[in-house]
Amino acid sequence: MEDRKTLLKLNNISKIYGNLHALSEINLEIKEGDWLSVMGPSGSGKTTLMNIIGCMDRSSVGEVLFDGEDISKLNEKALTNIRRDKIGLIFQQFHLINYLTALENVMVAQYYHSVPDEKEAMEALEKVGLKERAKHFPGQLSGGEQQRVCIARALINSPRLILADEPTGNLDEKNEMKVISILEQLHKEGSTIIVVTHDPEVGDVAERKIILDHGKIISDIDQKR
């Protein structure tokens, strides 16, 4: 089997606020095509870790290598460019623009990256099963449909990494299973996925599960079947 390239590597990462260590000496390597869940109790450091990986925050100590580049010392503009060009973000709160249709919400992500392309945006919505809802506004969509618009938006610029924060947190069981199914399909197609979640159903379907507690990795489980 061909050895996969390392996409993300965290070396001795700590995040310190005064006397509080939100993260302590985190070492983590993620290869292209990995599907990783990050779990742990509230206050364990999950969100802090996600923000550092997603270029929304910096570590206090250590280095973060993304695609071979040390991003831990980059300025805000450079971090924004990496987040825009290489990371697809999926949030628990959908962050859709209420006066834009589902299609237009996906095209907004294209606008910040390159040039809006309606055909490509429609293909992204079709991939998540929402082609027939493309002209509907967020207020006309269910919570599950809004989350699938967010997934389509995250996919539109072919990111190197899909980073999802509690992607099923606001969904009922039926829509949760739809989101899990989409993530499974994306993984089969070769996407690298990190999901931060409280939900065991979501955490257990990933190929690898990291458990945090008090800012430290206390477990790193291979769940490949």
CSV table of C-alpha atoms in Angstrom, one decimal:
chain,number,residue,atom,x,y,z
A,1,MET,CA,0.0,0.0,0.0
A,2,GLU,CA,1.3,3.4,-1.0
A,3,ASP,CA,2.4,5.5,2.0
A,4,ARG,CA,0.2,8.5,2.4
A,5,LYS,CA,1.5,12.0,2.8
A,6,THR,CA,1.3,13.8,6.1
A,7,LEU,CA,-1.2,16.7,5.8
A,8,LEU,CA,-1.1,18.0,9.3
A,9,LYS,CA,1.4,17.6,12.2
A,10,LEU,CA,1.2,19.2,15.6
A,11,ASN,CA,4.4,19.2,17.6
A,12,ASN,CA,4.3,20.0,21.3
A,13,ILE,CA,1.3,22.3,21.0
A,14,SER,CA,0.2,24.2,24.1
A,15,LYS,CA,-2.4,27.0,24.5
A,16,ILE,CA,-2.0,29.0,27.7
A,17,TYR,CA,-4.3,31.7,29.1
A,18,GLY,CA,-2.6,33.0,32.2
A,19,ASN,CA,-2.5,30.0,34.6
A,20,LEU,CA,-4.9,27.9,32.4
A,21,HIS,CA,-3.5,25.4,30.0
A,22,ALA,CA,-6.3,24.9,27.5
A,23,LEU,CA,-4.0,22.5,25.6
A,24,SER,CA,-0.9,20.9,27.0
A,25,GLU,CA,1.9,19.4,24.8
A,26,ILE,CA,-0.3,18.0,22.0
A,27,ASN,CA,1.4,15.8,19.5
A,28,LEU,CA,-0.7,14.7,16.6
A,29,GLU,CA,-0.1,13.6,13.0
A,30,ILE,CA,-2.9,13.3,10.4
A,31,LYS,CA,-2.3,11.9,6.9
A,32,GLU,CA,-4.1,12.6,3.7
A,33,GLY,CA,-7.4,10.6,3.6
A,34,ASP,CA,-7.6,10.2,7.4
A,35,TRP,CA,-11.0,10.5,9.1
A,36,LEU,CA,-10.5,11.6,12.7
A,37,SER,CA,-13.0,12.3,15.5
A,38,VAL,CA,-12.0,14.5,18.4
A,39,MET,CA,-14.0,13.9,21.6
A,40,GLY,CA,-13.9,14.8,25.3
A,41,PRO,CA,-16.0,16.5,28.0
A,42,SER,CA,-16.7,20.2,28.0
A,43,GLY,CA,-13.6,22.2,28.8
A,44,SER,CA,-11.3,19.4,27.5
A,45,GLY,CA,-9.8,21.6,24.8
A,46,LYS,CA,-11.7,20.3,21.7
A,47,THR,CA,-12.7,23.8,20.5
A,48,THR,CA,-9.2,25.2,21.2
A,49,LEU,CA,-7.7,22.4,19.1
A,50,MET,CA,-10.2,23.0,16.3
A,51,ASN,CA,-9.5,26.7,16.2
A,52,ILE,CA,-5.7,26.1,16.0
A,53,ILE,CA,-6.0,23.5,13.2
A,54,GLY,CA,-8.6,25.7,11.4
A,55,CYS,CA,-6.2,28.7,11.4
A,56,MET,CA,-8.6,30.7,13.6
A,57,ASP,CA,-6.2,30.9,16.6
A,58,ARG,CA,-2.5,30.3,17.3
A,59,SER,CA,-0.8,28.1,19.8
A,60,SER,CA,1.2,29.6,22.6
A,61,VAL,CA,4.0,27.0,22.3
A,62,GLY,CA,4.9,24.5,19.6
A,63,GLU,CA,4.5,24.3,15.8
A,64,VAL,CA,1.7,23.4,13.4
A,65,LEU,CA,2.8,22.0,10.1
A,66,PHE,CA,0.0,22.2,7.4
A,67,ASP,CA,0.9,20.6,4.1
A,68,GLY,CA,4.6,20.9,5.0
A,69,GLU,CA,4.4,24.6,6.0
A,70,ASP,CA,4.8,25.8,9.6
A,71,ILE,CA,1.7,28.0,10.0
A,72,SER,CA,2.2,28.7,13.7
A,73,LYS,CA,4.1,31.9,13.1
A,74,LEU,CA,2.1,33.3,10.2
A,75,ASN,CA,0.3,36.6,10.3
A,76,GLU,CA,-3.5,37.0,10.2
A,77,LYS,CA,-3.7,37.5,6.5
A,78,ALA,CA,-1.7,34.4,5.7
A,79,LEU,CA,-3.8,32.3,8.1
A,80,THR,CA,-7.0,33.7,6.5
A,81,ASN,CA,-5.6,32.7,3.0
A,82,ILE,CA,-4.9,29.1,4.2
A,83,ARG,CA,-8.3,28.8,5.8
A,84,ARG,CA,-9.9,30.1,2.6
A,85,ASP,CA,-7.9,28.0,0.2
A,86,LYS,CA,-7.3,24.7,2.0
A,87,ILE,CA,-9.9,24.2,4.7
A,88,GLY,CA,-13.6,23.5,4.4
A,89,LEU,CA,-15.3,24.5,7.7
A,90,ILE,CA,-18.7,23.1,8.9
A,91,PHE,CA,-20.2,24.6,12.0
A,92,GLN,CA,-22.9,23.6,14.5
A,93,GLN,CA,-24.4,27.0,13.9
A,94,PHE,CA,-25.1,27.1,10.2
A,95,HIS,CA,-23.9,30.7,9.5
A,96,LEU,CA,-26.1,30.9,6.4
A,97,ILE,CA,-27.0,34.3,5.0
A,98,ASN,CA,-30.8,34.5,5.4
A,99,TYR,CA,-31.5,36.7,2.3
A,100,LEU,CA,-29.6,34.4,0.0
A,101,THR,CA,-30.8,31.1,-1.5
A,102,ALA,CA,-29.1,27.8,-0.8
A,103,LEU,CA,-27.3,28.1,-4.1
A,104,GLU,CA,-26.2,31.6,-3.5
A,105,ASN,CA,-24.9,30.7,0.0
A,106,VAL,CA,-22.7,28.1,-1.6
A,107,MET,CA,-21.6,30.6,-4.3
A,108,VAL,CA,-20.5,33.1,-1.6
A,109,ALA,CA,-17.7,30.7,-0.7
A,110,GLN,CA,-16.6,30.6,-4.4
A,111,TYR,CA,-16.6,34.4,-4.4
A,112,TYR,CA,-14.0,34.6,-1.6
A,113,HIS,CA,-11.9,31.9,-3.3
A,114,SER,CA,-12.0,32.5,-7.0
A,115,VAL,CA,-15.0,33.2,-9.3
A,116,PRO,CA,-18.6,32.2,-8.6
A,117,ASP,CA,-19.7,29.3,-10.8
A,118,GLU,CA,-23.4,28.4,-10.6
A,119,LYS,CA,-22.9,25.1,-12.3
A,120,GLU,CA,-20.3,24.0,-9.8
A,121,ALA,CA,-22.3,25.3,-6.9
A,122,MET,CA,-25.4,23.3,-8.1
A,123,GLU,CA,-23.2,20.2,-8.4
A,124,ALA,CA,-22.1,20.6,-4.8
A,125,LEU,CA,-25.7,20.9,-3.7
A,126,GLU,CA,-26.6,17.8,-5.7
A,127,LYS,CA,-23.8,15.9,-3.9
A,128,VAL,CA,-25.5,16.5,-0.6
A,129,GLY,CA,-29.0,15.8,-2.0
A,130,LEU,CA,-30.3,19.3,-2.2
A,131,LYS,CA,-30.5,20.1,-5.9
A,132,GLU,CA,-34.2,20.5,-5.7
A,133,ARG,CA,-33.9,22.9,-2.8
A,134,ALA,CA,-31.3,25.2,-4.5
A,135,LYS,CA,-33.6,28.2,-4.8
A,136,HIS,CA,-35.0,28.0,-1.3
A,137,PHE,CA,-33.9,30.5,1.4
A,138,PRO,CA,-32.5,29.2,4.7
A,139,GLY,CA,-35.8,30.0,6.5
A,140,GLN,CA,-37.6,27.6,4.1
A,141,LEU,CA,-35.2,24.7,4.9
A,142,SER,CA,-35.1,22.3,7.8
A,143,GLY,CA,-32.2,22.2,10.1
A,144,GLY,CA,-30.8,19.1,8.4
A,145,GLU,CA,-31.1,20.8,5.0
A,146,GLN,CA,-29.4,23.9,6.3
A,147,GLN,CA,-26.5,21.8,7.6
A,148,ARG,CA,-26.2,20.0,4.2
A,149,VAL,CA,-26.0,23.5,2.6
A,150,CYS,CA,-23.1,24.2,4.9
A,151,ILE,CA,-21.4,21.0,3.8
A,152,ALA,CA,-21.9,21.9,0.2
A,153,ARG,CA,-20.4,25.3,0.9
A,154,ALA,CA,-17.4,23.7,2.7
A,155,LEU,CA,-16.8,21.4,-0.3
A,156,ILE,CA,-17.1,24.0,-3.1
A,157,ASN,CA,-13.4,25.0,-3.2
A,158,SER,CA,-12.0,21.4,-3.0
A,159,PRO,CA,-10.3,21.9,0.4
A,160,ARG,CA,-7.4,19.8,1.5
A,161,LEU,CA,-9.0,19.4,5.0
A,162,ILE,CA,-12.7,19.3,6.0
A,163,LEU,CA,-13.0,20.5,9.6
A,164,ALA,CA,-16.5,20.0,11.2
A,165,ASP,CA,-17.4,21.3,14.6
A,166,GLU,CA,-20.4,19.4,16.1
A,167,PRO,CA,-21.9,19.0,12.7
A,168,THR,CA,-24.9,17.0,14.1
A,169,GLY,CA,-25.3,19.0,17.3
A,170,ASN,CA,-28.6,20.7,16.2
A,171,LEU,CA,-30.1,17.8,14.3
A,172,ASP,CA,-32.6,15.0,15.0
A,173,GLU,CA,-31.6,11.4,14.5
A,174,LYS,CA,-32.8,11.1,10.9
A,175,ASN,CA,-30.8,14.1,9.8
A,176,GLU,CA,-27.8,13.1,11.9
A,177,MET,CA,-27.7,9.9,9.9
A,178,LYS,CA,-27.8,11.8,6.6
A,179,VAL,CA,-24.9,13.9,7.6
A,180,ILE,CA,-22.9,10.8,8.7
A,181,SER,CA,-23.7,9.2,5.4
A,182,ILE,CA,-22.3,12.3,3.5
A,183,LEU,CA,-19.1,12.2,5.6
A,184,GLU,CA,-18.7,8.5,4.9
A,185,GLN,CA,-19.0,9.1,1.2
A,186,LEU,CA,-16.6,12.0,1.3
A,187,HIS,CA,-14.1,9.8,3.1
A,188,LYS,CA,-14.5,7.1,0.5
A,189,GLU,CA,-13.7,9.7,-2.2
A,190,GLY,CA,-10.4,10.5,-0.4
A,191,SER,CA,-11.3,13.6,1.7
A,192,THR,CA,-9.3,14.2,4.9
A,193,ILE,CA,-11.9,14.9,7.7
A,194,ILE,CA,-11.6,16.0,11.3
A,195,VAL,CA,-14.9,16.0,13.3
A,196,VAL,CA,-15.1,17.6,16.7
A,197,THR,CA,-18.1,16.1,18.5
A,198,HIS,CA,-19.8,15.2,21.8
A,199,ASP,CA,-21.9,12.6,19.9
A,200,PRO,CA,-20.7,8.9,20.3
A,201,GLU,CA,-22.6,8.0,17.1
A,202,VAL,CA,-20.6,10.5,15.1
A,203,GLY,CA,-17.3,9.8,16.9
A,204,ASP,CA,-17.5,6.0,16.5
A,205,VAL,CA,-17.9,6.0,12.7
A,206,ALA,CA,-14.5,7.8,12.2
A,207,GLU,CA,-11.5,5.6,11.5
A,208,ARG,CA,-9.6,7.1,14.4
A,209,LYS,CA,-10.8,8.7,17.6
A,210,ILE,CA,-8.9,11.1,19.8
A,211,ILE,CA,-10.1,11.7,23.3
A,212,LEU,CA,-9.1,14.9,25.1
A,213,ASP,CA,-9.3,15.6,28.8
A,214,HIS,CA,-7.9,18.7,30.6
A,215,GLY,CA,-6.1,19.8,27.4
A,216,LYS,CA,-4.2,16.5,26.9
A,217,ILE,CA,-4.7,13.6,24.6
A,218,ILE,CA,-5.6,10.6,26.9
A,219,SER,CA,-6.5,8.2,24.1
A,220,ASP,CA,-5.8,7.7,20.4
A,221,ILE,CA,-7.9,4.8,19.1
A,222,ASP,CA,-7.7,3.1,15.7
A,223,GLN,CA,-11.3,2.3,14.8
A,224,LYS,CA,-10.6,0.9,11.3
A,225,ARG,CA,-12.8,-2.1,10.6
